[in-house]
mmCIF file of C-alpha atoms and ligand atoms in Angstrom:
data_model
loop_
_atom_site.group_PDB
_atom_site.id
_atom_site.type_symbol
_atom_site.label_atom_id
_atom_site.label_comp_id
_atom_site.label_asym_id
_atom_site.label_seq_id
_atom_site.Cartn_x
_atom_site.Cartn_y
_atom_site.Cartn_z
ATOM 1 C CA UNK A 1 116.065 -24.685 22.916
ATOM 2 C CA UNK A 2 118.467 -26.929 20.999
ATOM 3 C CA UNK A 3 121.908 -25.617 20.106
ATOM 4 C CA UNK A 4 124.760 -26.815 17.920
ATOM 5 C CA UNK A 5 126.074 -28.753 20.932
ATOM 6 C CA UNK A 6 123.042 -31.042 20.641
ATOM 7 C CA UNK A 7 123.582 -31.707 16.959
ATOM 8 C CA UNK A 8 127.362 -31.875 16.587
ATOM 9 C CA UNK A 9 127.728 -35.354 18.156
ATOM 10 C CA UNK A 10 125.963 -36.951 15.184
ATOM 11 C CA UNK A 11 127.170 -34.692 12.384
ATOM 12 C CA UNK A 12 129.507 -37.407 11.042
ATOM 13 C CA UNK A 13 126.653 -39.895 10.746
ATOM 14 C CA UNK A 14 124.479 -37.247 9.109
ATOM 15 C CA UNK A 15 127.113 -36.609 6.437
ATOM 16 C CA UNK A 16 127.729 -40.323 5.933
ATOM 17 C CA UNK A 17 124.018 -40.955 5.458
ATOM 18 C CA UNK A 18 123.833 -38.254 2.814
ATOM 19 C CA UNK A 19 126.835 -39.764 1.019
ATOM 20 C CA UNK A 20 125.324 -43.246 0.995
ATOM 21 C CA UNK A 21 122.167 -41.816 -0.551
ATOM 22 C CA UNK A 22 124.218 -39.775 -3.006
ATOM 23 C CA UNK A 23 125.929 -42.921 -4.269
ATOM 24 C CA UNK A 24 122.592 -44.633 -4.924
ATOM 25 C CA UNK A 25 120.347 -42.227 -6.821
ATOM 26 C CA UNK A 26 116.946 -43.419 -8.054
ATOM 27 C CA UNK A 27 114.323 -41.457 -9.962
ATOM 28 C CA UNK A 28 110.583 -40.817 -10.040
ATOM 29 C CA UNK A 29 108.365 -43.389 -8.368
ATOM 30 C CA UNK A 30 111.025 -46.040 -8.772
ATOM 31 C CA UNK A 31 112.913 -45.877 -5.483
ATOM 32 C CA UNK A 32 113.147 -49.468 -4.186
ATOM 33 C CA UNK A 33 116.711 -49.149 -2.859
ATOM 34 C CA UNK A 34 116.103 -45.753 -1.268
ATOM 35 C CA UNK A 35 112.828 -46.960 0.257
ATOM 36 C CA UNK A 36 114.502 -49.975 1.840
ATOM 37 C CA UNK A 37 117.434 -47.903 3.069
ATOM 38 C CA UNK A 38 115.156 -45.415 4.857
ATOM 39 C CA UNK A 39 113.057 -48.280 6.235
ATOM 40 C CA UNK A 40 116.158 -49.975 7.653
ATOM 41 C CA UNK A 41 117.302 -46.752 9.301
ATOM 42 C CA UNK A 42 113.871 -46.153 10.850
ATOM 43 C CA UNK A 43 113.726 -49.744 12.087
ATOM 44 C CA UNK A 44 117.212 -49.451 13.557
ATOM 45 C CA UNK A 45 116.123 -46.306 15.407
ATOM 46 C CA UNK A 46 112.904 -47.962 16.618
ATOM 47 C CA UNK A 47 110.641 -45.426 14.923
ATOM 48 C CA UNK A 48 107.251 -46.772 13.764
ATOM 49 C CA UNK A 49 106.396 -46.144 10.103
ATOM 50 C CA UNK A 50 104.140 -47.058 7.190
ATOM 51 C CA UNK A 51 106.139 -48.292 4.173
ATOM 52 C CA UNK A 52 105.077 -48.219 0.511
ATOM 53 C CA UNK A 53 102.826 -45.192 0.740
ATOM 54 C CA UNK A 54 101.897 -44.498 -2.875
ATOM 55 C CA UNK A 55 104.676 -46.667 -4.276
ATOM 56 C CA UNK A 56 107.910 -45.896 -2.441
ATOM 57 C CA UNK A 57 107.077 -43.114 -0.008
ATOM 58 C CA UNK A 58 107.261 -43.712 3.746
ATOM 59 C CA UNK A 59 105.463 -41.942 6.587
ATOM 60 C CA UNK A 60 106.977 -42.369 10.058
ATOM 61 C CA UNK A 61 105.092 -41.231 13.140
ATOM 62 C CA UNK A 62 106.481 -40.014 16.442
ATOM 63 C CA UNK A 63 103.819 -39.608 19.110
ATOM 64 C CA UNK A 64 104.633 -37.811 22.313
ATOM 65 C CA UNK A 65 101.508 -36.818 24.202
ATOM 66 C CA UNK A 66 98.972 -34.099 23.586
ATOM 67 C CA UNK A 67 100.087 -31.295 21.291
ATOM 68 C CA UNK A 68 100.240 -30.106 17.716
ATOM 69 C CA UNK A 69 100.693 -32.458 14.766
ATOM 70 C CA UNK A 70 103.548 -31.457 12.497
ATOM 71 C CA UNK A 71 104.454 -32.849 9.103
ATOM 72 C CA UNK A 72 108.135 -32.634 8.153
ATOM 73 C CA UNK A 73 108.773 -33.548 4.544
ATOM 74 C CA UNK A 74 111.861 -34.749 2.685
ATOM 75 C CA UNK A 75 111.795 -35.702 -0.983
ATOM 76 C CA UNK A 76 114.022 -38.645 -1.915
ATOM 77 C CA UNK A 77 114.185 -38.828 -5.727
ATOM 78 C CA UNK A 78 117.151 -37.995 -7.967
ATOM 79 C CA UNK A 79 117.379 -36.839 -11.589
ATOM 80 C CA UNK A 80 118.251 -38.478 -14.920
ATOM 81 C CA UNK A 81 121.608 -36.652 -15.161
ATOM 82 C CA UNK A 82 125.173 -37.973 -15.596
ATOM 83 C CA UNK A 83 127.132 -36.734 -12.587
ATOM 84 C CA UNK A 84 130.106 -34.611 -13.657
ATOM 85 C CA UNK A 85 131.861 -34.754 -10.252
ATOM 86 C CA UNK A 86 134.243 -37.520 -11.280
ATOM 87 C CA UNK A 87 136.649 -36.933 -8.381
ATOM 88 C CA UNK A 88 134.013 -37.195 -5.697
ATOM 89 C CA UNK A 89 134.643 -40.293 -3.550
ATOM 90 C CA UNK A 90 130.893 -40.741 -3.109
ATOM 91 C CA UNK A 91 129.837 -39.906 -6.680
ATOM 92 C CA UNK A 92 126.796 -41.575 -8.218
ATOM 93 C CA UNK A 93 127.219 -45.287 -8.809
ATOM 94 C CA UNK A 94 124.246 -45.368 -11.170
ATOM 95 C CA UNK A 95 125.331 -43.915 -14.512
ATOM 96 C CA UNK A 96 122.767 -41.513 -15.864
ATOM 97 C CA UNK A 97 121.242 -40.777 -12.477
ATOM 98 C CA UNK A 98 122.311 -38.192 -9.964
ATOM 99 C CA UNK A 99 121.194 -36.433 -6.799
ATOM 100 C CA UNK A 100 121.530 -33.042 -8.487
ATOM 101 C CA UNK A 101 118.707 -31.416 -6.532
ATOM 102 C CA UNK A 102 119.938 -32.218 -3.030
ATOM 103 C CA UNK A 103 117.137 -34.596 -2.095
ATOM 104 C CA UNK A 104 119.801 -36.883 -0.600
ATOM 105 C CA UNK A 105 120.497 -34.055 1.863
ATOM 106 C CA UNK A 106 116.785 -33.600 2.652
ATOM 107 C CA UNK A 107 116.402 -37.306 3.418
ATOM 108 C CA UNK A 108 119.515 -37.440 5.627
ATOM 109 C CA UNK A 109 118.377 -34.356 7.577
ATOM 110 C CA UNK A 110 114.937 -35.828 8.206
ATOM 111 C CA UNK A 111 116.305 -39.219 9.299
ATOM 112 C CA UNK A 112 118.576 -37.622 11.898
ATOM 113 C CA UNK A 113 115.844 -35.207 13.010
ATOM 114 C CA UNK A 114 113.560 -38.200 13.615
ATOM 115 C CA UNK A 115 116.209 -40.116 15.503
ATOM 116 C CA UNK A 116 116.921 -37.191 17.825
ATOM 117 C CA UNK A 117 113.243 -36.465 18.487
ATOM 118 C CA UNK A 118 112.641 -40.142 19.221
ATOM 119 C CA UNK A 119 115.413 -40.358 21.796
ATOM 120 C CA UNK A 120 114.967 -36.888 23.365
ATOM 121 C CA UNK A 121 111.271 -36.764 24.108
ATOM 122 C CA UNK A 122 111.686 -34.541 27.148
ATOM 123 C CA UNK A 123 112.104 -31.476 24.896
ATOM 124 C CA UNK A 124 108.862 -31.581 22.949
ATOM 125 C CA UNK A 125 105.152 -32.495 22.937
ATOM 126 C CA UNK A 126 102.701 -33.581 20.280
ATOM 127 C CA UNK A 127 103.075 -35.655 17.136
ATOM 128 C CA UNK A 128 105.626 -35.396 14.347
ATOM 129 C CA UNK A 129 105.061 -37.126 11.022
ATOM 130 C CA UNK A 130 108.214 -37.694 9.019
ATOM 131 C CA UNK A 131 107.301 -37.785 5.345
ATOM 132 C CA UNK A 132 109.883 -39.412 3.059
ATOM 133 C CA UNK A 133 108.471 -38.724 -0.377
ATOM 134 C CA UNK A 134 109.022 -40.189 -3.834
ATOM 135 C CA UNK A 135 108.788 -38.446 -7.232
ATOM 136 C CA UNK A 136 109.000 -34.765 -6.350
ATOM 137 C CA UNK A 137 110.547 -34.257 -9.794
ATOM 138 C CA UNK A 138 107.581 -36.027 -11.359
ATOM 139 C CA UNK A 139 106.234 -37.700 -13.385
ATOM 140 C CA UNK A 140 102.745 -36.359 -12.868
ATOM 141 C CA UNK A 141 100.991 -36.399 -10.418
ATOM 142 C CA UNK A 142 104.188 -36.367 -8.304
ATOM 143 C CA UNK A 143 104.811 -38.182 -5.037
ATOM 144 C CA UNK A 144 103.050 -35.751 -2.695
ATOM 145 C CA UNK A 145 99.725 -36.729 -4.227
ATOM 146 C CA UNK A 146 99.938 -40.317 -2.943
ATOM 147 C CA UNK A 147 100.978 -39.170 0.545
ATOM 148 C CA UNK A 148 98.075 -36.716 0.742
ATOM 149 C CA UNK A 149 95.647 -39.398 -0.518
ATOM 150 C CA UNK A 150 96.869 -41.989 1.996
ATOM 151 C CA UNK A 151 94.986 -40.547 4.966
ATOM 152 C CA UNK A 152 98.217 -40.655 6.983
ATOM 153 C CA UNK A 153 98.652 -36.884 7.063
ATOM 154 C CA UNK A 154 95.005 -35.770 7.312
ATOM 155 C CA UNK A 155 95.445 -34.589 10.904
ATOM 156 C CA UNK A 156 98.620 -32.554 10.321
ATOM 157 C CA UNK A 157 98.322 -28.922 11.500
ATOM 158 C CA UNK A 158 101.271 -27.605 9.529
ATOM 159 C CA UNK A 159 103.755 -28.957 6.997
ATOM 160 C CA UNK A 160 107.382 -27.871 6.813
ATOM 161 C CA UNK A 161 110.279 -28.668 4.505
ATOM 162 C CA UNK A 162 113.736 -27.578 3.509
ATOM 163 C CA UNK A 163 115.163 -27.362 0.037
ATOM 164 C CA UNK A 164 118.925 -26.953 -0.331
ATOM 165 C CA UNK A 165 120.010 -23.746 -2.042
ATOM 166 C CA UNK A 166 123.361 -22.991 -3.697
ATOM 167 C CA UNK A 167 122.202 -19.368 -3.896
ATOM 168 C CA UNK A 168 122.569 -18.932 -0.139
ATOM 169 C CA UNK A 169 125.663 -19.415 2.042
ATOM 170 C CA UNK A 170 125.995 -22.119 4.687
ATOM 171 C CA UNK A 171 124.561 -20.965 8.005
ATOM 172 C CA UNK A 172 121.612 -19.140 6.467
ATOM 173 C CA UNK A 173 118.021 -20.063 5.665
ATOM 174 C CA UNK A 174 115.891 -18.032 3.265
ATOM 175 C CA UNK A 175 112.092 -17.902 3.095
ATOM 176 C CA UNK A 176 109.639 -16.089 0.889
ATOM 177 C CA UNK A 177 106.344 -15.634 2.732
ATOM 178 C CA UNK A 178 103.160 -15.950 0.642
ATOM 179 C CA UNK A 179 103.575 -16.909 -3.026
ATOM 180 C CA UNK A 180 106.919 -18.669 -3.129
ATOM 181 C CA UNK A 181 106.992 -20.988 -6.137
ATOM 182 C CA UNK A 182 105.016 -21.067 -9.365
ATOM 183 C CA UNK A 183 102.485 -23.482 -10.765
ATOM 184 C CA UNK A 184 104.089 -25.682 -13.424
ATOM 185 C CA UNK A 185 102.000 -26.858 -16.355
ATOM 186 C CA UNK A 186 103.005 -28.721 -19.494
ATOM 187 C CA UNK A 187 101.749 -27.933 -22.994
ATOM 188 C CA UNK A 188 101.772 -30.561 -25.724
ATOM 189 C CA UNK A 189 100.847 -29.379 -29.186
ATOM 190 C CA UNK A 190 100.529 -31.173 -32.490
ATOM 191 C CA UNK A 191 99.974 -29.092 -35.637
ATOM 192 C CA UNK A 192 98.284 -31.126 -38.314
ATOM 193 C CA UNK A 193 98.968 -30.313 -41.974
ATOM 194 C CA UNK A 194 99.062 -32.399 -45.096
ATOM 195 C CA UNK A 195 102.275 -34.090 -46.165
ATOM 196 C CA UNK A 196 103.607 -33.763 -49.719
ATOM 197 C CA UNK A 197 106.758 -33.381 -51.866
ATOM 198 C CA UNK A 198 108.834 -30.458 -50.622
ATOM 199 C CA UNK A 199 109.050 -29.093 -54.172
ATOM 200 C CA UNK A 200 105.232 -28.868 -54.512
ATOM 201 C CA UNK A 201 104.170 -27.131 -51.286
ATOM 202 C CA UNK A 202 100.931 -25.873 -52.883
ATOM 203 C CA UNK A 203 99.685 -29.476 -52.938
ATOM 204 C CA UNK A 204 99.962 -29.899 -49.179
ATOM 205 C CA UNK A 205 99.616 -27.974 -45.919
ATOM 206 C CA UNK A 206 102.973 -27.292 -44.306
ATOM 207 C CA UNK A 207 102.806 -27.918 -40.539
ATOM 208 C CA UNK A 208 106.344 -26.553 -40.093
ATOM 209 C CA UNK A 209 105.277 -23.082 -41.219
ATOM 210 C CA UNK A 210 102.304 -23.366 -38.869
ATOM 211 C CA UNK A 211 104.671 -24.442 -36.109
ATOM 212 C CA UNK A 212 107.004 -21.480 -36.686
ATOM 213 C CA UNK A 213 104.123 -18.997 -36.725
ATOM 214 C CA UNK A 214 102.654 -20.519 -33.580
ATOM 215 C CA UNK A 215 105.951 -20.261 -31.678
ATOM 216 C CA UNK A 216 106.340 -16.582 -32.553
ATOM 217 C CA UNK A 217 102.688 -15.709 -31.960
ATOM 218 C CA UNK A 218 102.817 -17.315 -28.510
ATOM 219 C CA UNK A 219 105.673 -15.007 -27.531
ATOM 220 C CA UNK A 220 103.275 -12.069 -27.381
ATOM 221 C CA UNK A 221 100.838 -13.730 -24.965
ATOM 222 C CA UNK A 222 102.842 -12.746 -21.889
ATOM 223 C CA UNK A 223 103.744 -9.281 -23.250
ATOM 224 C CA UNK A 224 100.384 -8.303 -24.831
ATOM 225 C CA UNK A 225 97.643 -10.364 -23.213
ATOM 226 C CA UNK A 226 98.692 -10.584 -19.576
ATOM 227 C CA UNK A 227 98.221 -7.762 -17.072
ATOM 228 C CA UNK A 228 101.761 -6.316 -16.816
ATOM 229 C CA UNK A 229 101.601 -6.420 -13.023
ATOM 230 C CA UNK A 230 101.128 -10.208 -13.113
ATOM 231 C CA UNK A 231 103.832 -12.671 -14.054
ATOM 232 C CA UNK A 232 104.012 -15.791 -16.172
ATOM 233 C CA UNK A 233 106.458 -17.785 -18.270
ATOM 234 C CA UNK A 234 105.734 -19.608 -21.506
ATOM 235 C CA UNK A 235 108.720 -21.541 -22.835
ATOM 236 C CA UNK A 236 108.567 -23.825 -25.834
ATOM 237 C CA UNK A 237 111.346 -26.279 -25.087
ATOM 238 C CA UNK A 238 110.865 -29.041 -27.645
ATOM 239 C CA UNK A 239 110.356 -28.539 -31.385
ATOM 240 C CA UNK A 240 109.971 -31.582 -33.544
ATOM 241 C CA UNK A 241 109.019 -32.047 -37.204
ATOM 242 C CA UNK A 242 109.976 -33.812 -40.385
ATOM 243 C CA UNK A 243 112.157 -36.734 -41.355
ATOM 244 C CA UNK A 244 114.240 -35.516 -44.299
ATOM 245 C CA UNK A 245 115.072 -32.475 -46.456
ATOM 246 C CA UNK A 246 112.624 -32.965 -49.331
ATOM 247 C CA UNK A 247 109.407 -34.057 -47.685
ATOM 248 C CA UNK A 248 106.825 -31.794 -46.087
ATOM 249 C CA UNK A 249 105.638 -33.812 -43.086
ATOM 250 C CA UNK A 250 102.029 -34.358 -42.081
ATOM 251 C CA UNK A 251 102.429 -32.950 -38.583
ATOM 252 C CA UNK A 252 104.739 -30.975 -36.310
ATOM 253 C CA UNK A 253 105.017 -31.053 -32.532
ATOM 254 C CA UNK A 254 105.761 -28.569 -29.778
ATOM 255 C CA UNK A 255 106.190 -29.032 -26.061
ATOM 256 C CA UNK A 256 106.768 -26.498 -23.367
ATOM 257 C CA UNK A 257 106.111 -25.288 -19.870
ATOM 258 C CA UNK A 258 103.854 -22.590 -18.445
ATOM 259 C CA UNK A 259 104.552 -21.040 -15.038
ATOM 260 C CA UNK A 260 102.000 -18.883 -13.214
ATOM 261 C CA UNK A 261 100.997 -17.867 -9.687
ATOM 262 C CA UNK A 262 97.213 -17.819 -9.752
ATOM 263 C CA UNK A 263 94.141 -19.359 -11.320
ATOM 264 C CA UNK A 264 93.187 -16.323 -13.426
ATOM 265 C CA UNK A 265 96.591 -16.188 -15.106
ATOM 266 C CA UNK A 266 96.712 -19.933 -15.487
ATOM 267 C CA UNK A 267 93.378 -19.967 -17.341
ATOM 268 C CA UNK A 268 94.360 -16.995 -19.456
ATOM 269 C CA UNK A 269 97.567 -18.703 -20.600
ATOM 270 C CA UNK A 270 95.708 -21.842 -21.625
ATOM 271 C CA UNK A 271 93.005 -19.895 -23.464
ATOM 272 C CA UNK A 272 95.472 -17.664 -25.304
ATOM 273 C CA UNK A 273 97.628 -20.566 -26.440
ATOM 274 C CA UNK A 274 94.484 -22.199 -27.795
ATOM 275 C CA UNK A 275 93.529 -18.963 -29.579
ATOM 276 C CA UNK A 276 96.937 -18.846 -31.298
ATOM 277 C CA UNK A 277 96.623 -22.449 -32.451
ATOM 278 C CA UNK A 278 93.077 -21.814 -33.612
ATOM 279 C CA UNK A 279 94.021 -18.841 -35.776
ATOM 280 C CA UNK A 280 97.235 -20.319 -37.172
ATOM 281 C CA UNK A 281 95.606 -23.579 -38.190
ATOM 282 C CA UNK A 282 92.529 -21.829 -39.616
ATOM 283 C CA UNK A 283 94.659 -19.589 -41.798
ATOM 284 C CA UNK A 284 96.556 -22.532 -43.243
ATOM 285 C CA UNK A 285 93.616 -24.872 -43.509
ATOM 286 C CA UNK A 286 95.225 -27.250 -41.057
ATOM 287 C CA UNK A 287 94.186 -28.439 -37.601
ATOM 288 C CA UNK A 288 95.738 -28.913 -34.179
ATOM 289 C CA UNK A 289 95.705 -31.042 -31.073
ATOM 290 C CA UNK A 290 96.410 -29.342 -27.779
ATOM 291 C CA UNK A 291 96.859 -30.720 -24.288
ATOM 292 C CA UNK A 292 97.298 -28.399 -21.336
ATOM 293 C CA UNK A 293 98.408 -30.562 -18.422
ATOM 294 C CA UNK A 294 98.249 -29.135 -14.921
ATOM 295 C CA UNK A 295 101.225 -30.580 -13.102
ATOM 296 C CA UNK A 296 101.900 -28.688 -9.843
ATOM 297 C CA UNK A 297 99.894 -25.897 -8.232
ATOM 298 C CA UNK A 298 101.650 -22.756 -6.988
ATOM 299 C CA UNK A 299 103.344 -23.142 -3.608
ATOM 300 C CA UNK A 300 102.036 -20.782 -0.958
ATOM 301 C CA UNK A 301 103.947 -20.247 2.286
ATOM 302 C CA UNK A 302 101.379 -19.460 4.961
ATOM 303 C CA UNK A 303 102.457 -16.221 6.712
ATOM 304 C CA UNK A 304 101.722 -17.689 10.176
ATOM 305 C CA UNK A 305 103.664 -20.885 9.474
ATOM 306 C CA UNK A 306 106.460 -18.784 7.997
ATOM 307 C CA UNK A 307 106.685 -16.730 11.173
ATOM 308 C CA UNK A 308 106.909 -19.828 13.371
ATOM 309 C CA UNK A 309 109.593 -21.332 11.138
ATOM 310 C CA UNK A 310 111.435 -18.002 11.104
ATOM 311 C CA UNK A 311 111.581 -17.882 14.899
ATOM 312 C CA UNK A 312 112.939 -21.426 15.032
ATOM 313 C CA UNK A 313 115.565 -20.513 12.432
ATOM 314 C CA UNK A 314 116.596 -17.368 14.294
ATOM 315 C CA UNK A 315 116.884 -19.336 17.510
ATOM 316 C CA UNK A 316 119.082 -21.856 15.729
ATOM 317 C CA UNK A 317 121.259 -19.615 13.567
ATOM 318 C CA UNK A 318 120.905 -16.155 15.085
ATOM 319 C CA UNK A 319 118.931 -13.314 13.493
ATOM 320 C CA UNK A 320 121.601 -12.895 10.809
ATOM 321 C CA UNK A 321 120.981 -16.487 9.761
ATOM 322 C CA UNK A 322 117.476 -15.737 8.540
ATOM 323 C CA UNK A 323 117.116 -14.199 5.062
ATOM 324 C CA UNK A 324 113.657 -12.854 4.154
ATOM 325 C CA UNK A 325 113.078 -13.046 0.394
ATOM 326 C CA UNK A 326 110.903 -10.550 -1.450
ATOM 327 C CA UNK A 327 110.589 -12.424 -4.748
ATOM 328 C CA UNK A 328 109.167 -15.869 -5.507
ATOM 329 C CA UNK A 329 110.801 -18.203 -8.034
ATOM 330 C CA UNK A 330 109.388 -19.613 -11.250
ATOM 331 C CA UNK A 331 110.503 -23.072 -10.155
ATOM 332 C CA UNK A 332 107.799 -25.408 -8.843
ATOM 333 C CA UNK A 333 107.426 -27.914 -5.997
ATOM 334 C CA UNK A 334 104.884 -30.540 -5.156
ATOM 335 C CA UNK A 335 105.179 -29.381 -1.540
ATOM 336 C CA UNK A 336 102.330 -27.192 -2.840
ATOM 337 C CA UNK A 337 99.946 -30.119 -2.244
ATOM 338 C CA UNK A 338 100.686 -30.235 1.488
ATOM 339 C CA UNK A 339 100.559 -26.458 1.820
ATOM 340 C CA UNK A 340 97.182 -26.387 0.061
ATOM 341 C CA UNK A 341 95.845 -29.290 2.133
ATOM 342 C CA UNK A 342 96.377 -27.447 5.434
ATOM 343 C CA UNK A 343 99.116 -24.882 5.668
ATOM 344 C CA UNK A 344 102.858 -25.000 5.386
ATOM 345 C CA UNK A 345 106.193 -23.395 4.738
ATOM 346 C CA UNK A 346 109.158 -24.484 2.651
ATOM 347 C CA UNK A 347 112.516 -22.841 3.295
ATOM 348 C CA UNK A 348 115.780 -22.591 1.354
ATOM 349 C CA UNK A 349 118.659 -24.079 3.339
ATOM 350 C CA UNK A 350 121.888 -22.320 2.330
ATOM 351 C CA UNK A 351 124.446 -24.880 1.087
ATOM 352 C CA UNK A 352 126.998 -22.723 -0.701
ATOM 353 C CA UNK A 353 130.538 -22.899 0.649
ATOM 354 C CA UNK A 354 133.362 -22.554 -1.859
ATOM 355 C CA UNK A 355 133.261 -22.548 -5.697
ATOM 356 C CA UNK A 356 132.504 -26.270 -5.897
ATOM 357 C CA UNK A 357 129.153 -25.818 -4.150
ATOM 358 C CA UNK A 358 127.887 -22.861 -6.144
ATOM 359 C CA UNK A 359 126.502 -24.784 -9.142
ATOM 360 C CA UNK A 360 122.772 -24.438 -9.662
ATOM 361 C CA UNK A 361 120.233 -27.126 -8.804
ATOM 362 C CA UNK A 362 119.997 -29.755 -11.599
ATOM 363 C CA UNK A 363 123.541 -28.933 -12.812
ATOM 364 C CA UNK A 364 125.702 -32.041 -13.479
ATOM 365 C CA UNK A 365 128.411 -30.620 -11.191
ATOM 366 C CA UNK A 366 125.954 -29.712 -8.420
ATOM 367 C CA UNK A 367 127.104 -30.403 -4.883
ATOM 368 C CA UNK A 368 126.457 -29.058 -1.400
ATOM 369 C CA UNK A 369 128.668 -27.924 1.442
ATOM 370 C CA UNK A 370 127.850 -30.708 3.871
ATOM 371 C CA UNK A 371 128.461 -28.556 6.925
ATOM 372 C CA UNK A 372 125.006 -27.113 6.189
ATOM 373 C CA UNK A 373 123.261 -30.391 7.021
ATOM 374 C CA UNK A 374 123.461 -29.949 10.790
ATOM 375 C CA UNK A 375 121.770 -26.548 10.544
ATOM 376 C CA UNK A 376 118.819 -28.176 8.793
ATOM 377 C CA UNK A 377 118.440 -30.645 11.666
ATOM 378 C CA UNK A 378 118.871 -27.942 14.296
ATOM 379 C CA UNK A 379 116.180 -25.696 12.761
ATOM 380 C CA UNK A 380 113.753 -28.635 12.525
ATOM 381 C CA UNK A 381 114.403 -29.545 16.184
ATOM 382 C CA UNK A 382 113.721 -26.010 17.389
ATOM 383 C CA UNK A 383 110.633 -25.837 15.186
ATOM 384 C CA UNK A 384 109.196 -28.996 16.752
ATOM 385 C CA UNK A 385 110.113 -27.801 20.231
ATOM 386 C CA UNK A 386 108.425 -24.426 19.892
ATOM 387 C CA UNK A 387 105.568 -25.105 17.468
ATOM 388 C CA UNK A 388 102.189 -24.365 18.992
ATOM 389 C CA UNK A 389 103.706 -22.818 22.117
ATOM 390 C CA UNK A 390 103.649 -19.243 20.838
ATOM 391 C CA UNK A 391 100.613 -19.056 18.619
HETATM 392 NI NI1 LIG B 401 114.399 -30.418 -5.649
#
């Protein structure tokens, strides 16, 4: 069993690594700097790896005799946000980009976990695949897709990951077993009318009235069409139409997101949105275009994998360090692809210290309490050490 005494000697390097990454945020599939940084660190540590998986993902492999094959995943991409932490000595040096979802922390934790496992082989058996992944935040199909397609993780028995959480204090890890995060789908709608002078509406077909009716009608899908014991979200987040005050435009656009937990609900949402568009456009004599884009599937934490991770966490942090969650979130993760491919578990690593580390994920003032990083490494180390021994 690893303890804090094993991890503390390299805590400074762990924090420094996270800060270097924080200063150099990159987004989506476009992570050349981050890719090369991780590659240089792996090379320096003597860990074999495959670069440019997908575009800028990396899969490193540690082999250590016969045993289980584990996949540990860290996402590496940042967000298109202007960082508001102007006093931070390691604030983003790329204006308009920011590590506001803590993926810099995930990458630093995985690098140090790999380094320790590589140099302390007496404590564990089997194979560990370190997955440094691009484009968790999209665009579609997300970075996990390329990793899963690469063939490099086909033999993995179980996938595990951390995501930082400002909702939980440092020294704790929270897991929801079973359904843990929602499926995220995008809807793109175009309502087609007939443009005309705004003073002669009877000569055209007003797509803005259609748009307004459609938005309101869609609000009753979740309340009136969905089984009340199921859950879903439909949010229209972009409304676009027209160019000036006295012209009725030819079309109007809507975009939004749908969040669900299962296939039945997912299909129902798509069908009911279509039914609304059908009836609204028929009544006005207009038409519509509708795209329902499946982005990420729901994330399912396998109960067995959750139990194994839980034991490793309790060994690392004590029983009070483990927080069982009873509700999933409507957020989404492309970790879902790994979990669906075999089985897996993603856990929330508590990173809230004082007031400065309580901002939500994706907030421009988001930051973590860096003393949480070592706990991420420690839990991973105990997971690798005990995985497969108790099942
Ligand atoms: Ni994230």
